[in-house]
């Protein structure tokens, strides 16, 4: 069949329309669909994705761990969670947690990263509390099922004979039921009093009393142990069981083994237990230590001002201490002056200043007490205070003071107490094997 030019053009147009209708070309509708497809692809690629997960963290008590996530995507928002619960205000790529306590051990930290195109949740990073070297040494002796940390109490003459009822030597110990690191504050009590001698009777110990919350309180033998940073906090409780009477921070723990003959003991251990090692009638130092014997040394620092309370005249054993002056005021008593026989000083108003402590008027001496009175390197200041119309005495140990751990006779021919004795700035505890070794060597 033969077509002319006009017929051929009409046929081409018809074929073009047919091809377009059958999908062989691109309509306006198809163009929009293509654009929508590209937009969906772009949305998928800009949804958040995590490239670096938060890492586990291990810190000391009171440490402030930081958790960080690295994510890709546009206009990202962050929400950190602790154990699956949103943390208020934690909306950055990094989160620094507050100081960690025992309740935070094992906590899980995660973060939700989101934007307009979606969200993704990170893996969980775990927080672990760890012991400091100090705390590890502390627990090595004290923590159950260990046998405990032992301390010796004694009043023995360095050269003369000993008198039962006046001289004594005994030990006691404490055990920690669980670690404060993950179990929180633990209560311990000195227990298991054992006479170190066969010839000397046990002598009741004078109570420790302090001025606390405006009242005189008696310190019990119960301590509350907790961890602060790398150190150990010891709160000595009053007999009411709730009042913290004395607080101290213990640090610089070191363990030293004891082997061979007692006479070969380290200088620190022998000096701390002075008369045991220097008076040949007290202990046979040719005896040997039992296997596993060791001791620890540590530093004690007073936390907050401590006002110790003493009897002025008659000895008492409860909170009703004997007064220095009755029916008078502190100002009047100090204006007249009060003689302290132990300090060898007459204290007057101008020798110190009056301050108010928990509602109680307290006069504090400007100069420290002499070491001949304290027999310790602990710096103390004589105080007098007024309660219920009477004036009482005591001593202030200031916040931050290093607490002395005893003294040894280093120069018997010295002219003064300070010349004769060396005062130790550390304390000592021993394990059961060491205690039993000393007890077995006792001659008394």
Coordinates of C-alpha atoms in Angstrom, one line a residue:
X1 CA 0.0 0.0 0.0
X2 CA 1.3 3.4 -0.9
X3 CA 1.0 6.4 1.6
X4 CA 1.4 9.9 0.8
X5 CA 3.4 12.3 3.1
X6 CA 0.4 13.5 5.1
X7 CA -0.7 9.9 5.7
X8 CA 2.8 9.0 6.9
X9 CA 2.9 11.8 9.4
X10 CA -0.4 10.8 10.8
X11 CA 0.7 7.2 11.2
X12 CA 3.9 8.3 13.0
X13 CA 1.9 10.5 15.4
X14 CA -0.5 7.6 16.1
X15 CA 2.4 5.3 16.9
X16 CA 4.0 7.9 19.2
X17 CA 0.8 8.2 21.1
X18 CA 0.4 4.4 21.4
X19 CA 4.0 4.0 22.6
X20 CA 3.6 6.8 25.2
X21 CA 0.3 5.3 26.5
X22 CA 2.0 1.9 26.8
X23 CA 4.9 3.2 29.0
X24 CA 7.5 3.6 26.3
X25 CA 8.0 7.3 27.3
X26 CA 7.9 9.6 30.3
X27 CA 4.7 11.3 31.4
X28 CA 4.4 14.1 34.0
X29 CA 3.0 11.5 36.4
X30 CA 6.1 9.3 35.9
X31 CA 8.4 12.2 36.5
X32 CA 6.8 12.9 39.9
X33 CA 7.1 9.2 40.9
X34 CA 10.8 9.3 40.1
X35 CA 11.4 12.3 42.3
X36 CA 9.5 10.6 45.1
X37 CA 11.7 7.6 44.8
X38 CA 14.9 9.7 45.1
X39 CA 13.5 11.4 48.2
X40 CA 12.8 8.1 49.9
X41 CA 16.4 7.0 49.1
X42 CA 17.7 10.2 50.6
X43 CA 15.6 9.8 53.7
X44 CA 17.0 6.3 54.3
X45 CA 20.6 7.5 54.0
X46 CA 20.1 10.4 56.5
X47 CA 18.5 8.3 59.3
X48 CA 20.8 8.0 62.3
X49 CA 23.4 5.3 62.5
X50 CA 25.9 4.6 65.3
X51 CA 29.5 4.3 64.3
X52 CA 31.1 4.1 67.8
X53 CA 29.2 2.5 70.7
X54 CA 29.5 3.9 74.3
X55 CA 32.3 2.1 76.1
X56 CA 32.2 0.5 79.5
X57 CA 33.7 2.5 82.4
X58 CA 35.4 1.6 85.7
X59 CA 35.8 4.2 88.4
X60 CA 36.6 4.6 92.1
X61 CA 33.8 5.6 94.4
X62 CA 32.8 9.2 93.7
X63 CA 34.3 9.0 90.2
X64 CA 32.5 10.8 87.4
X65 CA 32.5 8.5 84.4
X66 CA 31.9 9.9 80.9
X67 CA 30.1 8.0 78.2
X68 CA 30.3 9.0 74.5
X69 CA 28.6 7.9 71.3
X70 CA 29.6 8.7 67.7
X71 CA 26.8 8.7 65.2
X72 CA 26.1 9.8 61.6
X73 CA 23.1 11.5 60.3
X74 CA 21.6 15.0 59.9
X75 CA 20.3 17.1 62.8
X76 CA 20.9 14.5 65.4
X77 CA 19.3 14.6 68.9
X78 CA 20.5 12.5 71.9
X79 CA 18.8 11.1 75.0
X80 CA 20.9 9.1 77.4
X81 CA 19.3 6.5 79.6
X82 CA 20.4 4.8 82.8
X83 CA 19.0 1.3 83.2
X84 CA 16.5 2.1 80.5
X85 CA 15.2 5.3 82.1
X86 CA 15.7 8.7 80.5
X87 CA 18.2 10.9 82.3
X88 CA 17.0 14.5 82.5
X89 CA 19.2 17.0 80.7
X90 CA 21.5 14.3 79.2
X91 CA 21.0 15.3 75.6
X92 CA 24.5 15.6 74.1
X93 CA 26.8 13.1 72.3
X94 CA 28.7 12.7 75.6
X95 CA 27.3 12.3 79.1
X96 CA 29.2 12.8 82.3
X97 CA 27.5 10.9 85.2
X98 CA 27.5 12.4 88.7
X99 CA 29.8 11.0 91.4
X100 CA 29.3 7.2 91.5
X101 CA 28.2 5.4 94.7
X102 CA 27.7 1.8 95.5
X103 CA 24.2 1.9 94.1
X104 CA 25.6 2.6 90.7
X105 CA 27.7 -0.5 90.4
X106 CA 26.6 -2.5 87.4
X107 CA 24.4 0.3 86.0
X108 CA 23.8 0.3 82.3
X109 CA 24.0 3.5 80.2
X110 CA 22.7 3.7 76.7
X111 CA 21.6 6.5 74.3
X112 CA 18.8 7.0 71.8
X113 CA 20.0 8.9 68.7
X114 CA 17.3 10.4 66.6
X115 CA 16.3 12.9 63.9
X116 CA 13.3 13.6 61.6
X117 CA 14.0 10.4 59.6
X118 CA 14.2 7.9 62.5
X119 CA 16.1 6.8 65.6
X120 CA 18.5 4.1 66.8
X121 CA 19.4 3.0 70.3
X122 CA 23.0 2.3 71.2
X123 CA 24.3 -0.8 73.0
X124 CA 24.5 -0.5 76.8
X125 CA 27.8 0.5 78.5
X126 CA 28.3 -0.8 82.0
X127 CA 29.6 1.2 85.0
X128 CA 31.8 -0.8 87.4
X129 CA 33.2 0.5 90.7
X130 CA 36.7 -0.6 91.5
X131 CA 38.8 -0.7 94.7
X132 CA 41.7 1.7 95.0
X133 CA 45.0 0.1 96.2
X134 CA 44.3 1.6 99.6
X135 CA 40.9 0.0 99.9
X136 CA 42.3 -3.4 98.6
X137 CA 44.8 -3.4 101.4
X138 CA 42.2 -2.4 103.9
X139 CA 39.9 -5.2 102.9
X140 CA 42.8 -7.8 102.8
X141 CA 42.8 -8.0 106.6
X142 CA 39.4 -6.9 107.6
X143 CA 36.9 -8.3 105.1
X144 CA 35.1 -11.6 105.9
X145 CA 35.8 -14.5 105.7
X146 CA 39.2 -13.2 106.8
X147 CA 40.0 -13.4 110.5
X148 CA 39.9 -9.7 111.0
X149 CA 42.1 -6.7 111.8
X150 CA 43.8 -6.8 115.3
X151 CA 44.8 -3.9 117.6
X152 CA 46.8 -4.0 120.8
X153 CA 45.9 -1.9 123.8
X154 CA 48.4 -1.6 126.6
X155 CA 49.8 0.3 129.5
X156 CA 53.2 -1.2 130.4
X157 CA 56.2 0.2 132.1
X158 CA 59.3 0.5 130.0
X159 CA 61.8 -0.5 132.7
X160 CA 60.1 -1.3 136.0
X161 CA 57.9 -4.2 137.0
X162 CA 54.3 -4.4 136.0
X163 CA 51.4 -4.1 138.5
X164 CA 48.1 -5.9 137.9
X165 CA 45.3 -3.5 138.0
X166 CA 47.5 -0.6 136.9
X167 CA 49.3 -2.2 133.9
X168 CA 47.7 -4.3 131.2
X169 CA 47.9 -5.6 127.7
X170 CA 45.1 -7.0 125.6
X171 CA 44.0 -7.2 122.0
X172 CA 40.7 -6.9 120.1
X173 CA 39.7 -7.1 116.5
X174 CA 37.1 -6.1 113.9
X175 CA 35.6 -7.9 110.9
X176 CA 34.0 -6.3 107.9
X177 CA 30.9 -8.2 106.7
X178 CA 30.8 -7.0 103.1
X179 CA 32.7 -4.6 100.9
X180 CA 31.5 -0.9 101.2
X181 CA 32.4 -0.6 97.5
X182 CA 29.3 -2.4 96.3
X183 CA 27.3 -3.0 99.5
X184 CA 27.4 0.5 100.9
X185 CA 28.4 1.6 104.4
X186 CA 29.2 -1.3 106.7
X187 CA 29.1 -1.4 110.5
X188 CA 32.0 -3.0 112.5
X189 CA 32.6 -3.3 116.2
X190 CA 35.8 -4.0 118.1
X191 CA 35.2 -7.5 119.6
X192 CA 37.0 -10.6 121.0
X193 CA 38.9 -8.9 123.8
X194 CA 41.8 -11.2 124.7
X195 CA 44.3 -10.7 127.5
X196 CA 47.8 -10.8 126.1
X197 CA 49.2 -11.7 129.6
X198 CA 48.7 -14.4 132.2
X199 CA 49.6 -12.2 135.2
X200 CA 47.9 -8.8 134.6
X201 CA 44.2 -8.3 134.9
X202 CA 42.1 -6.6 132.3
X203 CA 41.4 -3.0 133.2
X204 CA 38.2 -1.1 132.1
X205 CA 39.1 1.5 129.5
X206 CA 38.1 5.2 130.0
X207 CA 35.4 6.2 127.6
X208 CA 35.9 8.7 124.8
X209 CA 33.5 11.6 124.9
X210 CA 33.0 14.5 122.5
X211 CA 30.9 17.6 122.2
X212 CA 28.5 17.0 119.3
X213 CA 25.3 18.9 118.4
X214 CA 25.5 20.9 121.5
X215 CA 25.6 17.8 123.9
X216 CA 28.3 15.6 125.4
X217 CA 28.1 12.1 123.8
X218 CA 29.9 8.9 124.6
X219 CA 31.7 7.2 121.7
X220 CA 30.7 3.5 121.3
X221 CA 33.0 0.8 119.9
X222 CA 30.9 0.7 116.7
X223 CA 32.2 2.2 113.5
X224 CA 30.5 2.8 110.2
X225 CA 32.9 2.2 107.2
X226 CA 32.4 3.8 103.8
X227 CA 34.6 4.6 100.8
X228 CA 35.4 8.1 99.6
X229 CA 37.5 8.4 96.4
X230 CA 40.6 6.2 96.9
X231 CA 40.3 6.4 100.7
X232 CA 38.4 4.8 103.7
X233 CA 36.1 6.9 105.9
X234 CA 35.5 5.7 109.4
X235 CA 32.7 7.2 111.4
X236 CA 32.8 6.3 115.1
X237 CA 29.2 6.2 116.4
X238 CA 27.8 7.5 119.7
X239 CA 26.1 5.1 122.0
X240 CA 22.7 6.2 120.7
X241 CA 23.6 4.4 117.5
X242 CA 22.7 7.2 115.2
X243 CA 25.0 10.2 116.0
X244 CA 28.3 10.3 114.3
X245 CA 30.7 11.2 117.1
X246 CA 34.1 11.2 115.3
X247 CA 35.0 11.0 111.6
X248 CA 38.3 10.3 110.1
X249 CA 39.8 9.6 106.6
X250 CA 42.3 6.7 106.4
X251 CA 44.8 6.6 103.5
X252 CA 48.2 5.4 102.5
X253 CA 47.6 1.8 103.4
X254 CA 50.6 -0.6 103.1
X255 CA 50.9 -4.2 104.0
X256 CA 54.2 -5.6 105.4
X257 CA 54.9 -9.2 106.0
X258 CA 56.4 -10.4 109.3
X259 CA 58.8 -13.3 109.1
X260 CA 61.6 -14.8 111.1
X261 CA 62.4 -13.8 114.7
X262 CA 60.3 -11.2 116.5
X263 CA 63.6 -9.3 117.0
X264 CA 63.8 -8.8 113.2
X265 CA 60.5 -6.9 113.0
X266 CA 60.5 -3.8 111.0
X267 CA 61.2 -0.6 112.8
X268 CA 57.7 0.8 112.3
X269 CA 56.1 -2.3 113.8
X270 CA 58.5 -2.4 116.8
X271 CA 58.4 1.3 117.5
X272 CA 54.6 1.3 117.4
X273 CA 54.5 -1.5 120.0
X274 CA 57.5 0.0 121.9
X275 CA 57.6 -1.7 125.3
X276 CA 56.8 -5.1 123.9
X277 CA 60.1 -5.0 122.1
X278 CA 62.3 -2.9 124.4
X279 CA 61.5 -4.4 127.8
X280 CA 63.0 -7.9 127.9
X281 CA 60.7 -8.9 130.7
X282 CA 57.6 -8.3 128.6
X283 CA 58.2 -10.5 125.5
X284 CA 60.7 -13.1 124.2
X285 CA 61.8 -11.6 120.9
X286 CA 63.8 -14.7 120.0
X287 CA 60.5 -16.4 119.2
X288 CA 59.4 -16.5 115.5
X289 CA 56.4 -15.3 113.6
X290 CA 53.8 -17.8 112.4
X291 CA 53.4 -18.3 108.7
X292 CA 51.4 -15.6 107.0
X293 CA 51.9 -13.0 109.7
X294 CA 51.6 -9.4 108.5
X295 CA 50.6 -5.9 109.5
X296 CA 49.3 -2.7 107.8
X297 CA 50.2 0.9 108.3
X298 CA 48.0 3.8 107.4
X299 CA 47.5 7.5 107.8
X300 CA 44.5 9.0 109.7
X301 CA 43.2 12.5 109.0
X302 CA 40.6 14.1 111.2
X303 CA 37.4 15.1 109.3
X304 CA 35.6 18.2 110.7
X305 CA 36.5 19.8 114.0
X306 CA 36.4 17.4 116.9
X307 CA 35.9 18.6 120.4
X308 CA 37.0 16.0 122.9
X309 CA 35.6 16.2 126.4
X310 CA 37.5 15.4 129.6
X311 CA 36.8 15.1 133.3
X312 CA 38.1 18.1 135.1
X313 CA 38.3 16.5 138.5
X314 CA 36.5 13.3 139.5
X315 CA 36.6 10.5 136.9
X316 CA 33.3 9.6 135.3
X317 CA 32.3 6.9 132.7
X318 CA 29.2 8.5 131.1
X319 CA 28.1 11.8 129.5
X320 CA 28.0 13.5 132.9
X321 CA 31.6 14.6 133.0
X322 CA 32.9 16.5 136.0
X323 CA 33.0 20.3 135.7
X324 CA 35.9 22.6 136.2
X325 CA 33.7 25.4 137.5
X326 CA 30.1 25.4 138.6
X327 CA 27.4 28.1 138.7
X328 CA 29.4 30.5 136.6
X329 CA 29.8 31.7 133.0
X330 CA 32.6 30.8 130.6
X331 CA 33.7 34.4 130.4
X332 CA 33.9 34.8 134.1
X333 CA 35.8 31.5 134.5
X334 CA 38.3 32.3 131.9
X335 CA 38.8 35.9 133.1
X336 CA 39.7 34.4 136.5
X337 CA 41.8 31.7 134.8
X338 CA 41.7 27.9 135.0
X339 CA 44.8 25.8 135.9
X340 CA 45.4 22.8 133.7
X341 CA 47.8 20.5 135.6
X342 CA 48.2 18.1 132.7
X343 CA 49.2 21.0 130.4
X344 CA 51.2 22.8 133.1
X345 CA 49.4 26.0 132.1
X346 CA 47.0 28.5 133.6
X347 CA 44.6 29.4 130.8
X348 CA 43.0 32.9 130.8
X349 CA 40.6 34.6 128.5
X350 CA 43.3 36.5 126.6
X351 CA 45.1 33.2 125.8
X352 CA 42.4 32.2 123.3
X353 CA 39.0 33.2 121.9
X354 CA 35.4 32.3 122.5
X355 CA 33.3 30.9 119.7
X356 CA 29.9 29.3 119.4
X357 CA 29.7 25.7 118.4
X358 CA 26.3 24.2 117.8
X359 CA 24.8 26.7 120.3
X360 CA 27.5 26.1 122.9
X361 CA 30.0 28.8 124.0
X362 CA 33.5 27.4 123.6
X363 CA 36.8 29.0 124.5
X364 CA 39.7 27.7 122.3
X365 CA 43.4 28.3 123.2
X366 CA 45.5 30.0 120.6
X367 CA 48.5 27.7 121.1
X368 CA 48.5 23.9 121.0
X369 CA 48.8 21.8 124.1
X370 CA 52.3 20.4 124.9
X371 CA 53.2 17.0 123.7
X372 CA 54.1 16.1 127.3
X373 CA 50.3 16.2 127.9
X374 CA 49.0 14.6 124.7
X375 CA 51.8 12.1 124.2
X376 CA 50.9 12.2 120.6
X377 CA 51.8 13.9 117.4
X378 CA 48.2 15.0 117.0
X379 CA 48.0 18.7 117.4
X380 CA 45.4 19.6 120.0
X381 CA 44.1 22.8 121.5
X382 CA 42.8 23.2 125.1
X383 CA 39.1 24.1 125.2
X384 CA 36.7 25.1 127.9
X385 CA 33.0 25.3 127.3
X386 CA 29.8 26.3 129.1
X387 CA 26.7 24.1 129.5
X388 CA 23.8 24.6 132.0
X389 CA 25.7 27.1 134.1
X390 CA 28.9 25.0 134.4
X391 CA 32.3 25.1 132.7
X392 CA 33.9 21.9 131.4
X393 CA 37.2 21.2 129.6
X394 CA 38.4 19.3 126.6
X395 CA 40.6 19.6 123.5
X396 CA 40.0 20.6 119.9
X397 CA 41.4 18.5 117.1
X398 CA 41.0 20.6 114.0
X399 CA 39.6 19.5 110.7
X400 CA 42.4 18.0 108.5
X401 CA 44.7 17.3 111.4
X402 CA 46.9 14.2 111.0
X403 CA 46.1 11.9 113.9
X404 CA 49.1 10.4 115.6
X405 CA 49.5 6.7 116.3
X406 CA 51.6 6.6 119.4
X407 CA 55.2 7.2 120.4
X408 CA 58.3 5.3 121.3
X409 CA 61.2 6.0 123.7
X410 CA 64.0 7.0 121.4
X411 CA 66.2 8.9 123.7
X412 CA 65.9 7.9 127.4
X413 CA 68.3 10.6 128.5
X414 CA 66.5 13.5 126.9
X415 CA 65.8 16.5 129.1
X416 CA 62.1 16.8 128.2
X417 CA 59.3 14.5 127.0
X418 CA 59.7 15.9 123.5
X419 CA 63.4 15.0 123.6
X420 CA 62.9 11.5 124.9
X421 CA 60.1 10.4 122.7
X422 CA 59.5 10.2 118.9
X423 CA 55.9 10.6 118.0
X424 CA 54.5 8.5 115.1
X425 CA 52.2 10.0 112.4
X426 CA 50.8 6.6 111.4
X427 CA 48.7 3.8 112.8
X428 CA 49.1 0.0 112.7
X429 CA 46.8 -3.0 112.6
X430 CA 47.9 -6.7 112.3
X431 CA 46.4 -9.9 111.2
X432 CA 45.6 -12.8 113.5
X433 CA 48.8 -14.7 112.7
X434 CA 50.8 -11.7 113.9
X435 CA 48.7 -11.2 117.0
X436 CA 49.0 -14.9 118.0
X437 CA 52.7 -14.8 117.5
X438 CA 53.1 -11.9 119.9
X439 CA 50.8 -13.5 122.4
X440 CA 52.7 -16.8 122.3
X441 CA 55.9 -14.9 123.1
X442 CA 54.6 -12.9 126.1
X443 CA 56.5 -13.5 129.4
X444 CA 54.0 -11.7 131.7

